Amino acid sequence: MRGYFGVGIYHTKTEVNVGTLYRSAYQLGAAFVFTIGRRYKPKASDTYKTTRHIPLYHYKDFNQFQENRPVGAELVGIEMAERAQHIPGFVHPQRAIYLLGAEDHGLPPEISSKCQHLVMLNGGSFNVAVAGSIVMYDRKPSPKGAAA
């Protein structure tokens, strides 16, 4: 598959969700994982030793993230919002960064407004690590010869 994707959480509330998302990202082919606004220590429960296989970046705030995100990657917010498209039928960008909000507050409007796309899952509110895992699983390989 051409392209790449990364996934991260904005102001995550628990390191357990970061660890679960990190493991899913590794298993589902993400190029990187990140957090914005929170730092945490790696958990001993990481049996895959994920930090050896996929980078984890920490950004102190959204501005630092924006300054350092890959050029040309589209920001896809995962959020229940009026302008959000339901995940079935969503065409994932070839180069994507998936951004999830905090477990208790989601993505604030000033952050979701910076996303090129907003998608939501059918069925209501999911745990942040579960939502991220579902979105990564839904990502389909780009057809051969697809435009960059």
mmCIF file of N, CA and C in Angstrom:
data_model
loop_
_atom_site.group_PDB
_atom_site.id
_atom_site.type_symbol
_atom_site.label_atom_id
_atom_site.label_comp_id
_atom_site.label_asym_id
_atom_site.label_seq_id
_atom_site.Cartn_x
_atom_site.Cartn_y
_atom_site.Cartn_z
ATOM 1 N N MET A 1 0.837 -1.182 0.000
ATOM 2 C CA MET A 1 0.000 0.000 0.000
ATOM 3 C C MET A 1 0.881 1.244 0.000
ATOM 4 N N ARG A 2 0.536 2.180 -0.827
ATOM 5 C CA ARG A 2 1.257 3.449 -0.868
ATOM 6 C C ARG A 2 0.751 4.349 0.248
ATOM 7 N N GLY A 3 1.555 5.295 0.639
ATOM 8 C CA GLY A 3 1.153 6.244 1.661
ATOM 9 C C GLY A 3 1.466 5.727 3.059
ATOM 10 N N TYR A 4 0.956 6.435 4.040
ATOM 11 C CA TYR A 4 1.190 6.094 5.438
ATOM 12 C C TYR A 4 0.114 6.736 6.291
ATOM 13 N N PHE A 5 0.077 6.340 7.552
ATOM 14 C CA PHE A 5 -0.801 7.011 8.496
ATOM 15 C C PHE A 5 -0.217 6.944 9.894
ATOM 16 N N GLY A 6 -0.617 7.911 10.676
ATOM 17 C CA GLY A 6 -0.274 7.955 12.087
ATOM 18 C C GLY A 6 -1.552 8.197 12.870
ATOM 19 N N VAL A 7 -1.498 7.972 14.170
ATOM 20 C CA VAL A 7 -2.686 8.128 15.005
ATOM 21 C C VAL A 7 -2.270 8.684 16.359
ATOM 22 N N GLY A 8 -3.112 9.549 16.918
ATOM 23 C CA GLY A 8 -2.790 10.115 18.219
ATOM 24 C C GLY A 8 -4.012 10.602 18.965
ATOM 25 N N ILE A 9 -3.764 10.976 20.227
ATOM 26 C CA ILE A 9 -4.835 11.432 21.112
ATOM 27 C C ILE A 9 -4.489 12.821 21.641
ATOM 28 N N TYR A 10 -5.466 13.700 21.599
ATOM 29 C CA TYR A 10 -5.352 15.055 22.125
ATOM 30 C C TYR A 10 -5.763 15.065 23.598
ATOM 31 N N HIS A 11 -4.869 15.470 24.460
ATOM 32 C CA HIS A 11 -5.119 15.588 25.911
ATOM 33 C C HIS A 11 -5.705 14.324 26.523
ATOM 34 N N THR A 12 -5.055 13.209 26.267
ATOM 35 C CA THR A 12 -5.557 11.942 26.788
ATOM 36 C C THR A 12 -5.634 11.960 28.315
ATOM 37 N N LYS A 13 -6.618 11.277 28.819
ATOM 38 C CA LYS A 13 -6.856 11.228 30.260
ATOM 39 C C LYS A 13 -6.104 10.081 30.933
ATOM 40 N N THR A 14 -5.925 8.968 30.219
ATOM 41 C CA THR A 14 -5.269 7.800 30.837
ATOM 42 C C THR A 14 -4.199 7.219 29.926
ATOM 43 N N GLU A 15 -3.111 6.782 30.541
ATOM 44 C CA GLU A 15 -2.046 6.143 29.786
ATOM 45 C C GLU A 15 -2.449 4.759 29.284
ATOM 46 N N VAL A 16 -3.448 4.154 29.904
ATOM 47 C CA VAL A 16 -3.920 2.837 29.464
ATOM 48 C C VAL A 16 -4.472 2.923 28.042
ATOM 49 N N ASN A 17 -5.228 3.974 27.748
ATOM 50 C CA ASN A 17 -5.768 4.125 26.395
ATOM 51 C C ASN A 17 -4.664 4.390 25.376
ATOM 52 N N VAL A 18 -3.649 5.133 25.759
ATOM 53 C CA VAL A 18 -2.522 5.353 24.848
ATOM 54 C C VAL A 18 -1.831 4.027 24.564
ATOM 55 N N GLY A 19 -1.613 3.232 25.604
ATOM 56 C CA GLY A 19 -0.966 1.937 25.417
ATOM 57 C C GLY A 19 -1.754 1.011 24.513
ATOM 58 N N THR A 20 -3.064 0.972 24.692
ATOM 59 C CA THR A 20 -3.914 0.124 23.850
ATOM 60 C C THR A 20 -3.911 0.611 22.406
ATOM 61 N N LEU A 21 -4.027 1.922 22.223
ATOM 62 C CA LEU A 21 -3.993 2.485 20.873
ATOM 63 C C LEU A 21 -2.631 2.237 20.225
ATOM 64 N N TYR A 22 -1.579 2.382 20.991
ATOM 65 C CA TYR A 22 -0.213 2.160 20.508
ATOM 66 C C TYR A 22 -0.050 0.730 19.989
ATOM 67 N N ARG A 23 -0.513 -0.221 20.757
ATOM 68 C CA ARG A 23 -0.420 -1.627 20.352
ATOM 69 C C ARG A 23 -1.242 -1.881 19.084
ATOM 70 N N SER A 24 -2.461 -1.355 19.031
ATOM 71 C CA SER A 24 -3.289 -1.508 17.823
ATOM 72 C C SER A 24 -2.621 -0.859 16.620
ATOM 73 N N ALA A 25 -2.041 0.316 16.821
ATOM 74 C CA ALA A 25 -1.375 1.024 15.722
ATOM 75 C C ALA A 25 -0.244 0.178 15.145
ATOM 76 N N TYR A 26 0.519 -0.432 16.012
ATOM 77 C CA TYR A 26 1.599 -1.312 15.564
ATOM 78 C C TYR A 26 1.043 -2.487 14.765
ATOM 79 N N GLN A 27 0.007 -3.123 15.293
ATOM 80 C CA GLN A 27 -0.564 -4.296 14.631
ATOM 81 C C GLN A 27 -1.263 -3.952 13.316
ATOM 82 N N LEU A 28 -1.769 -2.720 13.198
ATOM 83 C CA LEU A 28 -2.529 -2.344 12.012
ATOM 84 C C LEU A 28 -1.726 -1.495 11.023
ATOM 85 N N GLY A 29 -0.429 -1.357 11.241
ATOM 86 C CA GLY A 29 0.444 -0.764 10.233
ATOM 87 C C GLY A 29 0.670 0.729 10.298
ATOM 88 N N ALA A 30 0.416 1.371 11.417
ATOM 89 C CA ALA A 30 0.661 2.808 11.526
ATOM 90 C C ALA A 30 2.154 3.107 11.437
ATOM 91 N N ALA A 31 2.471 4.270 10.905
ATOM 92 C CA ALA A 31 3.862 4.703 10.806
ATOM 93 C C ALA A 31 4.342 5.350 12.103
ATOM 94 N N PHE A 32 3.415 5.914 12.873
ATOM 95 C CA PHE A 32 3.775 6.568 14.120
ATOM 96 C C PHE A 32 2.532 6.775 14.979
ATOM 97 N N VAL A 33 2.785 7.055 16.259
ATOM 98 C CA VAL A 33 1.739 7.345 17.241
ATOM 99 C C VAL A 33 2.171 8.610 17.967
ATOM 100 N N PHE A 34 1.207 9.401 18.434
ATOM 101 C CA PHE A 34 1.561 10.628 19.130
ATOM 102 C C PHE A 34 0.514 10.990 20.177
ATOM 103 N N THR A 35 0.930 11.833 21.093
ATOM 104 C CA THR A 35 0.007 12.444 22.044
ATOM 105 C C THR A 35 0.226 13.949 21.987
ATOM 106 N N ILE A 36 -0.831 14.683 22.259
ATOM 107 C CA ILE A 36 -0.746 16.136 22.346
ATOM 108 C C ILE A 36 -1.236 16.530 23.734
ATOM 109 N N GLY A 37 -0.380 17.186 24.487
ATOM 110 C CA GLY A 37 -0.796 17.736 25.766
ATOM 111 C C GLY A 37 -0.661 16.823 26.964
ATOM 112 N N ARG A 38 -0.196 15.632 26.809
ATOM 113 C CA ARG A 38 -0.016 14.709 27.945
ATOM 114 C C ARG A 38 1.193 13.840 27.699
ATOM 115 N N ARG A 39 1.916 13.576 28.720
ATOM 116 C CA ARG A 39 3.020 12.622 28.638
ATOM 117 C C ARG A 39 2.733 11.485 29.601
ATOM 118 N N TYR A 40 3.279 10.344 29.326
ATOM 119 C CA TYR A 40 3.067 9.191 30.195
ATOM 120 C C TYR A 40 4.284 8.288 30.126
ATOM 121 N N LYS A 41 4.384 7.382 31.050
ATOM 122 C CA LYS A 41 5.475 6.411 31.070
ATOM 123 C C LYS A 41 4.990 5.119 30.422
ATOM 124 N N PRO A 42 5.847 4.459 29.628
ATOM 125 C CA PRO A 42 5.447 3.185 29.023
ATOM 126 C C PRO A 42 5.046 2.167 30.092
ATOM 127 N N LYS A 43 4.030 1.399 29.801
ATOM 128 C CA LYS A 43 3.508 0.406 30.733
ATOM 129 C C LYS A 43 4.217 -0.934 30.539
ATOM 130 N N ALA A 44 4.368 -1.659 31.627
ATOM 131 C CA ALA A 44 4.984 -2.985 31.561
ATOM 132 C C ALA A 44 4.119 -3.970 30.785
ATOM 133 N N SER A 45 2.847 -3.630 30.583
ATOM 134 C CA SER A 45 1.936 -4.531 29.873
ATOM 135 C C SER A 45 2.178 -4.553 28.360
ATOM 136 N N ASP A 46 3.119 -3.763 27.866
ATOM 137 C CA ASP A 46 3.411 -3.725 26.436
ATOM 138 C C ASP A 46 4.254 -4.938 26.049
ATOM 139 N N THR A 47 3.589 -6.065 25.850
ATOM 140 C CA THR A 47 4.295 -7.314 25.551
ATOM 141 C C THR A 47 4.928 -7.321 24.164
ATOM 142 N N TYR A 48 4.472 -6.449 23.276
ATOM 143 C CA TYR A 48 5.036 -6.382 21.932
ATOM 144 C C TYR A 48 6.313 -5.539 21.881
ATOM 145 N N LYS A 49 6.643 -4.853 22.976
ATOM 146 C CA LYS A 49 7.787 -3.926 22.990
ATOM 147 C C LYS A 49 7.640 -2.935 21.828
ATOM 148 N N THR A 50 6.461 -2.349 21.763
ATOM 149 C CA THR A 50 6.070 -1.497 20.646
ATOM 150 C C THR A 50 7.052 -0.363 20.392
ATOM 151 N N THR A 51 7.643 0.194 21.443
ATOM 152 C CA THR A 51 8.572 1.312 21.259
ATOM 153 C C THR A 51 9.785 0.942 20.412
ATOM 154 N N ARG A 52 10.048 -0.334 20.245
ATOM 155 C CA ARG A 52 11.159 -0.778 19.387
ATOM 156 C C ARG A 52 10.769 -0.803 17.909
ATOM 157 N N HIS A 53 9.475 -0.714 17.622
ATOM 158 C CA HIS A 53 9.000 -0.937 16.257
ATOM 159 C C HIS A 53 8.282 0.247 15.615
ATOM 160 N N ILE A 54 7.754 1.140 16.414
ATOM 161 C CA ILE A 54 6.988 2.263 15.888
ATOM 162 C C ILE A 54 7.215 3.460 16.809
ATOM 163 N N PRO A 55 7.543 4.630 16.235
ATOM 164 C CA PRO A 55 7.837 5.775 17.093
ATOM 165 C C PRO A 55 6.595 6.356 17.776
ATOM 166 N N LEU A 56 6.828 6.871 18.982
ATOM 167 C CA LEU A 56 5.805 7.577 19.744
ATOM 168 C C LEU A 56 6.326 8.981 19.986
ATOM 169 N N TYR A 57 5.555 9.988 19.526
ATOM 170 C CA TYR A 57 5.930 11.389 19.689
ATOM 171 C C TYR A 57 5.008 12.041 20.709
ATOM 172 N N HIS A 58 5.570 12.950 21.482
ATOM 173 C CA HIS A 58 4.788 13.742 22.436
ATOM 174 C C HIS A 58 4.910 15.208 22.038
ATOM 175 N N TYR A 59 3.786 15.885 21.932
ATOM 176 C CA TYR A 59 3.773 17.320 21.635
ATOM 177 C C TYR A 59 3.134 18.039 22.813
ATOM 178 N N LYS A 60 3.740 19.142 23.237
ATOM 179 C CA LYS A 60 3.220 19.845 24.406
ATOM 180 C C LYS A 60 1.874 20.498 24.130
ATOM 181 N N ASP A 61 1.632 20.905 22.875
ATOM 182 C CA ASP A 61 0.345 21.523 22.529
ATOM 183 C C ASP A 61 0.078 21.351 21.032
ATOM 184 N N PHE A 62 -1.087 21.788 20.596
ATOM 185 C CA PHE A 62 -1.491 21.602 19.202
ATOM 186 C C PHE A 62 -0.588 22.385 18.251
ATOM 187 N N ASN A 63 -0.130 23.563 18.657
ATOM 188 C CA ASN A 63 0.760 24.344 17.796
ATOM 189 C C ASN A 63 2.064 23.604 17.517
ATOM 190 N N GLN A 64 2.643 22.989 18.541
ATOM 191 C CA GLN A 64 3.874 22.230 18.339
ATOM 192 C C GLN A 64 3.618 21.036 17.412
ATOM 193 N N PHE A 65 2.476 20.378 17.587
ATOM 194 C CA PHE A 65 2.099 19.283 16.688
ATOM 195 C C PHE A 65 2.012 19.782 15.244
ATOM 196 N N GLN A 66 1.313 20.896 15.026
ATOM 197 C CA GLN A 66 1.143 21.439 13.666
ATOM 198 C C GLN A 66 2.498 21.771 13.027
ATOM 199 N N GLU A 67 3.420 22.298 13.821
ATOM 200 C CA GLU A 67 4.740 22.661 13.306
ATOM 201 C C GLU A 67 5.567 21.444 12.901
ATOM 202 N N ASN A 68 5.257 20.293 13.467
ATOM 203 C CA ASN A 68 6.077 19.102 13.251
ATOM 204 C C ASN A 68 5.383 17.971 12.504
ATOM 205 N N ARG A 69 4.131 18.152 12.125
ATOM 206 C CA ARG A 69 3.445 17.051 11.455
ATOM 207 C C ARG A 69 3.952 16.892 10.027
ATOM 208 N N PRO A 70 3.857 15.696 9.481
ATOM 209 C CA PRO A 70 4.369 15.450 8.127
ATOM 210 C C PRO A 70 3.685 16.328 7.075
ATOM 211 N N VAL A 71 4.479 16.849 6.168
ATOM 212 C CA VAL A 71 3.975 17.674 5.068
ATOM 213 C C VAL A 71 3.087 16.817 4.172
ATOM 214 N N GLY A 72 1.933 17.325 3.814
ATOM 215 C CA GLY A 72 1.049 16.634 2.884
ATOM 216 C C GLY A 72 0.117 15.617 3.502
ATOM 217 N N ALA A 73 0.226 15.384 4.800
ATOM 218 C CA ALA A 73 -0.678 14.431 5.455
ATOM 219 C C ALA A 73 -1.941 15.168 5.893
ATOM 220 N N GLU A 74 -3.093 14.597 5.555
ATOM 221 C CA GLU A 74 -4.362 15.208 5.914
ATOM 222 C C GLU A 74 -4.742 14.826 7.345
ATOM 223 N N LEU A 75 -5.263 15.803 8.077
ATOM 224 C CA LEU A 75 -5.664 15.585 9.457
ATOM 225 C C LEU A 75 -7.123 15.133 9.479
ATOM 226 N N VAL A 76 -7.351 13.955 10.045
ATOM 227 C CA VAL A 76 -8.683 13.359 10.117
ATOM 228 C C VAL A 76 -9.076 13.271 11.591
ATOM 229 N N GLY A 77 -10.018 14.096 12.002
ATOM 230 C CA GLY A 77 -10.501 14.054 13.372
ATOM 231 C C GLY A 77 -11.549 12.963 13.532
ATOM 232 N N ILE A 78 -11.468 12.239 14.634
ATOM 233 C CA ILE A 78 -12.461 11.209 14.946
ATOM 234 C C ILE A 78 -13.331 11.804 16.043
ATOM 235 N N GLU A 79 -14.557 12.177 15.689
ATOM 236 C CA GLU A 79 -15.378 12.938 16.615
ATOM 237 C C GLU A 79 -16.850 12.868 16.219
ATOM 238 N N MET A 80 -17.710 12.779 17.206
ATOM 239 C CA MET A 80 -19.143 12.881 16.945
ATOM 240 C C MET A 80 -19.464 14.368 16.792
ATOM 241 N N ALA A 81 -19.725 14.776 15.554
ATOM 242 C CA ALA A 81 -19.981 16.183 15.258
ATOM 243 C C ALA A 81 -20.916 16.273 14.064
ATOM 244 N N GLU A 82 -21.575 17.405 13.954
ATOM 245 C CA GLU A 82 -22.545 17.594 12.872
ATOM 246 C C GLU A 82 -21.923 17.436 11.493
ATOM 247 N N ARG A 83 -20.735 17.946 11.294
ATOM 248 C CA ARG A 83 -20.104 17.861 9.964
ATOM 249 C C ARG A 83 -19.335 16.557 9.739
ATOM 250 N N ALA A 84 -19.314 15.681 10.717
ATOM 251 C CA ALA A 84 -18.576 14.420 10.592
ATOM 252 C C ALA A 84 -19.291 13.453 9.651
ATOM 253 N N GLN A 85 -18.493 12.773 8.852
ATOM 254 C CA GLN A 85 -19.001 11.729 7.953
ATOM 255 C C GLN A 85 -18.939 10.407 8.702
ATOM 256 N N HIS A 86 -19.944 9.572 8.497
ATOM 257 C CA HIS A 86 -19.912 8.232 9.107
ATOM 258 C C HIS A 86 -18.817 7.416 8.438
ATOM 259 N N ILE A 87 -18.146 6.589 9.220
ATOM 260 C CA ILE A 87 -16.984 5.841 8.733
ATOM 261 C C ILE A 87 -17.297 4.930 7.538
ATOM 262 N N PRO A 88 -18.464 4.253 7.507
ATOM 263 C CA PRO A 88 -18.740 3.471 6.287
ATOM 264 C C PRO A 88 -18.832 4.419 5.081
ATOM 265 N N GLY A 89 -18.048 4.152 4.088
ATOM 266 C CA GLY A 89 -18.046 4.988 2.898
ATOM 267 C C GLY A 89 -16.993 6.084 2.905
ATOM 268 N N PHE A 90 -16.357 6.338 4.043
ATOM 269 C CA PHE A 90 -15.308 7.356 4.099
ATOM 270 C C PHE A 90 -14.096 6.854 3.321
ATOM 271 N N VAL A 91 -13.576 7.686 2.444
ATOM 272 C CA VAL A 91 -12.383 7.346 1.676
ATOM 273 C C VAL A 91 -11.186 7.928 2.431
ATOM 274 N N HIS A 92 -10.388 7.043 2.984
ATOM 275 C CA HIS A 92 -9.239 7.476 3.771
ATOM 276 C C HIS A 92 -8.190 8.112 2.869
ATOM 277 N N PRO A 93 -7.606 9.232 3.290
ATOM 278 C CA PRO A 93 -6.529 9.846 2.504
ATOM 279 C C PRO A 93 -5.320 8.914 2.439
ATOM 280 N N GLN A 94 -4.579 9.031 1.362
ATOM 281 C CA GLN A 94 -3.392 8.191 1.207
ATOM 282 C C GLN A 94 -2.387 8.455 2.326
ATOM 283 N N ARG A 95 -2.227 9.721 2.689
ATOM 284 C CA ARG A 95 -1.365 10.119 3.797
ATOM 285 C C ARG A 95 -2.268 10.774 4.838
ATOM 286 N N ALA A 96 -2.460 10.100 5.960
ATOM 287 C CA ALA A 96 -3.427 10.567 6.953
ATOM 288 C C ALA A 96 -2.843 10.582 8.357
ATOM 289 N N ILE A 97 -3.332 11.533 9.134
ATOM 290 C CA ILE A 97 -3.061 11.581 10.563
ATOM 291 C C ILE A 97 -4.423 11.565 11.240
ATOM 292 N N TYR A 98 -4.687 10.520 12.000
ATOM 293 C CA TYR A 98 -5.962 10.377 12.711
ATOM 294 C C TYR A 98 -5.796 10.946 14.114
ATOM 295 N N LEU A 99 -6.698 11.845 14.483
ATOM 296 C CA LEU A 99 -6.632 12.516 15.778
ATOM 297 C C LEU A 99 -7.902 12.258 16.564
ATOM 298 N N LEU A 100 -7.729 11.693 17.735
ATOM 299 C CA LEU A 100 -8.849 11.425 18.646
ATOM 300 C C LEU A 100 -8.794 12.408 19.803
ATOM 301 N N GLY A 101 -9.958 12.681 20.375
ATOM 302 C CA GLY A 101 -10.026 13.580 21.517
ATOM 303 C C GLY A 101 -9.916 12.840 22.830
ATOM 304 N N ALA A 102 -9.840 13.614 23.886
ATOM 305 C CA ALA A 102 -9.764 13.051 25.230
ATOM 306 C C ALA A 102 -11.013 12.243 25.548
ATOM 307 N N GLU A 103 -10.841 11.288 26.448
ATOM 308 C CA GLU A 103 -11.919 10.380 26.834
ATOM 309 C C GLU A 103 -13.132 11.124 27.395
ATOM 310 N N ASP A 104 -12.896 12.217 28.083
ATOM 311 C CA ASP A 104 -14.005 12.909 28.743
ATOM 312 C C ASP A 104 -14.507 14.158 28.022
ATOM 313 N N HIS A 105 -13.738 14.692 27.055
ATOM 314 C CA HIS A 105 -14.160 15.928 26.391
ATOM 315 C C HIS A 105 -14.135 15.872 24.871
ATOM 316 N N GLY A 106 -13.558 14.841 24.283
ATOM 317 C CA GLY A 106 -13.471 14.773 22.825
ATOM 318 C C GLY A 106 -12.529 15.836 22.276
ATOM 319 N N LEU A 107 -12.684 16.134 21.007
ATOM 320 C CA LEU A 107 -11.884 17.188 20.372
ATOM 321 C C LEU A 107 -12.592 18.524 20.552
ATOM 322 N N PRO A 108 -11.914 19.524 21.073
ATOM 323 C CA PRO A 108 -12.539 20.840 21.186
ATOM 324 C C PRO A 108 -12.806 21.431 19.797
ATOM 325 N N PRO A 109 -13.813 22.280 19.668
ATOM 326 C CA PRO A 109 -14.140 22.872 18.358
ATOM 327 C C PRO A 109 -12.955 23.566 17.686
ATOM 328 N N GLU A 110 -12.104 24.231 18.462
ATOM 329 C CA GLU A 110 -10.963 24.933 17.854
ATOM 330 C C GLU A 110 -9.943 23.955 17.271
ATOM 331 N N ILE A 111 -9.943 22.715 17.712
ATOM 332 C CA ILE A 111 -9.055 21.689 17.151
ATOM 333 C C ILE A 111 -9.750 20.979 15.992
ATOM 334 N N SER A 112 -11.004 20.580 16.173
ATOM 335 C CA SER A 112 -11.710 19.875 15.089
ATOM 336 C C SER A 112 -11.868 20.762 13.853
ATOM 337 N N SER A 113 -11.915 22.078 14.038
ATOM 338 C CA SER A 113 -12.030 22.985 12.882
ATOM 339 C C SER A 113 -10.759 22.986 12.033
ATOM 340 N N LYS A 114 -9.657 22.523 12.578
ATOM 341 C CA LYS A 114 -8.388 22.462 11.836
ATOM 342 C C LYS A 114 -8.242 21.152 11.051
ATOM 343 N N CYS A 115 -9.168 20.223 11.249
ATOM 344 C CA CYS A 115 -9.120 18.928 10.558
ATOM 345 C C CYS A 115 -9.677 19.051 9.147
ATOM 346 N N GLN A 116 -9.001 18.444 8.185
ATOM 347 C CA GLN A 116 -9.514 18.428 6.808
ATOM 348 C C GLN A 116 -10.740 17.534 6.700
ATOM 349 N N HIS A 117 -10.824 16.527 7.552
ATOM 350 C CA HIS A 117 -11.956 15.605 7.566
ATOM 351 C C HIS A 117 -12.347 15.337 9.014
ATOM 352 N N LEU A 118 -13.635 15.092 9.239
ATOM 353 C CA LEU A 118 -14.123 14.579 10.515
ATOM 354 C C LEU A 118 -14.926 13.330 10.212
ATOM 355 N N VAL A 119 -14.655 12.269 10.946
ATOM 356 C CA VAL A 119 -15.414 11.035 10.793
ATOM 357 C C VAL A 119 -15.910 10.582 12.155
ATOM 358 N N MET A 120 -17.011 9.846 12.134
ATOM 359 C CA MET A 120 -17.530 9.273 13.373
ATOM 360 C C MET A 120 -17.945 7.842 13.120
ATOM 361 N N LEU A 121 -17.962 7.096 14.204
ATOM 362 C CA LEU A 121 -18.345 5.697 14.124
ATOM 363 C C LEU A 121 -19.841 5.560 14.331
ATOM 364 N N ASN A 122 -20.427 4.587 13.675
ATOM 365 C CA ASN A 122 -21.841 4.291 13.902
ATOM 366 C C ASN A 122 -21.983 3.629 15.260
ATOM 367 N N GLY A 123 -23.059 3.904 15.959
ATOM 368 C CA GLY A 123 -23.320 3.215 17.213
ATOM 369 C C GLY A 123 -23.084 4.021 18.464
ATOM 370 N N GLY A 124 -22.653 5.263 18.326
ATOM 371 C CA GLY A 124 -22.495 6.085 19.516
ATOM 372 C C GLY A 124 -21.064 6.263 19.957
ATOM 373 N N SER A 125 -20.892 6.530 21.243
ATOM 374 C CA SER A 125 -19.593 6.853 21.812
ATOM 375 C C SER A 125 -18.825 5.582 22.163
ATOM 376 N N PHE A 126 -17.569 5.525 21.715
ATOM 377 C CA PHE A 126 -16.684 4.394 21.991
ATOM 378 C C PHE A 126 -15.521 4.866 22.855
ATOM 379 N N ASN A 127 -14.892 3.956 23.550
ATOM 380 C CA ASN A 127 -13.637 4.218 24.224
ATOM 381 C C ASN A 127 -12.648 4.744 23.186
ATOM 382 N N VAL A 128 -11.796 5.697 23.567
ATOM 383 C CA VAL A 128 -10.907 6.348 22.609
ATOM 384 C C VAL A 128 -9.965 5.350 21.917
ATOM 385 N N ALA A 129 -9.419 4.394 22.631
ATOM 386 C CA ALA A 129 -8.524 3.408 22.015
ATOM 387 C C ALA A 129 -9.297 2.482 21.077
ATOM 388 N N VAL A 130 -10.499 2.132 21.448
ATOM 389 C CA VAL A 130 -11.341 1.282 20.593
ATOM 390 C C VAL A 130 -11.704 2.041 19.318
ATOM 391 N N ALA A 131 -12.113 3.305 19.449
ATOM 392 C CA ALA A 131 -12.478 4.114 18.279
ATOM 393 C C ALA A 131 -11.299 4.224 17.316
ATOM 394 N N GLY A 132 -10.121 4.515 17.848
ATOM 395 C CA GLY A 132 -8.939 4.607 16.993
ATOM 396 C C GLY A 132 -8.619 3.298 16.303
ATOM 397 N N SER A 133 -8.770 2.199 17.013
ATOM 398 C CA SER A 133 -8.502 0.877 16.434
ATOM 399 C C SER A 133 -9.480 0.560 15.306
ATOM 400 N N ILE A 134 -10.739 0.905 15.495
ATOM 401 C CA ILE A 134 -11.746 0.657 14.454
ATOM 402 C C ILE A 134 -11.430 1.470 13.208
ATOM 403 N N VAL A 135 -11.068 2.723 13.372
ATOM 404 C CA VAL A 135 -10.750 3.578 12.225
ATOM 405 C C VAL A 135 -9.531 3.036 11.478
ATOM 406 N N MET A 136 -8.502 2.631 12.214
ATOM 407 C CA MET A 136 -7.318 2.076 11.550
ATOM 408 C C MET A 136 -7.653 0.781 10.811
ATOM 409 N N TYR A 137 -8.493 -0.041 11.403
ATOM 410 C CA TYR A 137 -8.894 -1.288 10.763
ATOM 411 C C TYR A 137 -9.684 -1.011 9.478
ATOM 412 N N ASP A 138 -10.490 0.047 9.501
ATOM 413 C CA ASP A 138 -11.315 0.407 8.348
ATOM 414 C C ASP A 138 -10.482 0.938 7.176
ATOM 415 N N ARG A 139 -9.314 1.439 7.480
ATOM 416 C CA ARG A 139 -8.457 2.027 6.430
ATOM 417 C C ARG A 139 -8.161 0.954 5.383
ATOM 418 N N LYS A 140 -8.493 1.246 4.156
ATOM 419 C CA LYS A 140 -8.308 0.289 3.065
ATOM 420 C C LYS A 140 -7.039 0.617 2.293
ATOM 421 N N PRO A 141 -6.371 -0.392 1.764
ATOM 422 C CA PRO A 141 -5.203 -0.115 0.925
ATOM 423 C C PRO A 141 -5.604 0.715 -0.283
ATOM 424 N N SER A 142 -4.724 1.636 -0.668
ATOM 425 C CA SER A 142 -4.955 2.446 -1.869
ATOM 426 C C SER A 142 -4.879 1.564 -3.096
ATOM 427 N N PRO A 143 -5.786 1.758 -4.064
ATOM 428 C CA PRO A 143 -5.688 0.981 -5.303
ATOM 429 C C PRO A 143 -4.378 1.272 -6.019
ATOM 430 N N LYS A 144 -3.837 0.275 -6.704
ATOM 431 C CA LYS A 144 -2.593 0.476 -7.455
ATOM 432 C C LYS A 144 -2.806 1.599 -8.464
ATOM 433 N N GLY A 145 -1.818 2.463 -8.526
ATOM 434 C CA GLY A 145 -1.885 3.563 -9.488
ATOM 435 C C GLY A 145 -2.700 4.736 -8.985
ATOM 436 N N ALA A 146 -3.138 4.719 -7.737
ATOM 437 C CA ALA A 146 -3.917 5.841 -7.216
ATOM 438 C C ALA A 146 -3.057 7.095 -7.189
ATOM 439 N N ALA A 147 -3.690 8.208 -7.407
ATOM 440 C CA ALA A 147 -2.975 9.488 -7.402
ATOM 441 C C ALA A 147 -2.406 9.778 -6.026
ATOM 442 N N ALA A 148 -1.242 10.402 -5.993
ATOM 443 C CA ALA A 148 -0.596 10.733 -4.710
ATOM 444 C C ALA A 148 -1.218 11.939 -4.064
#
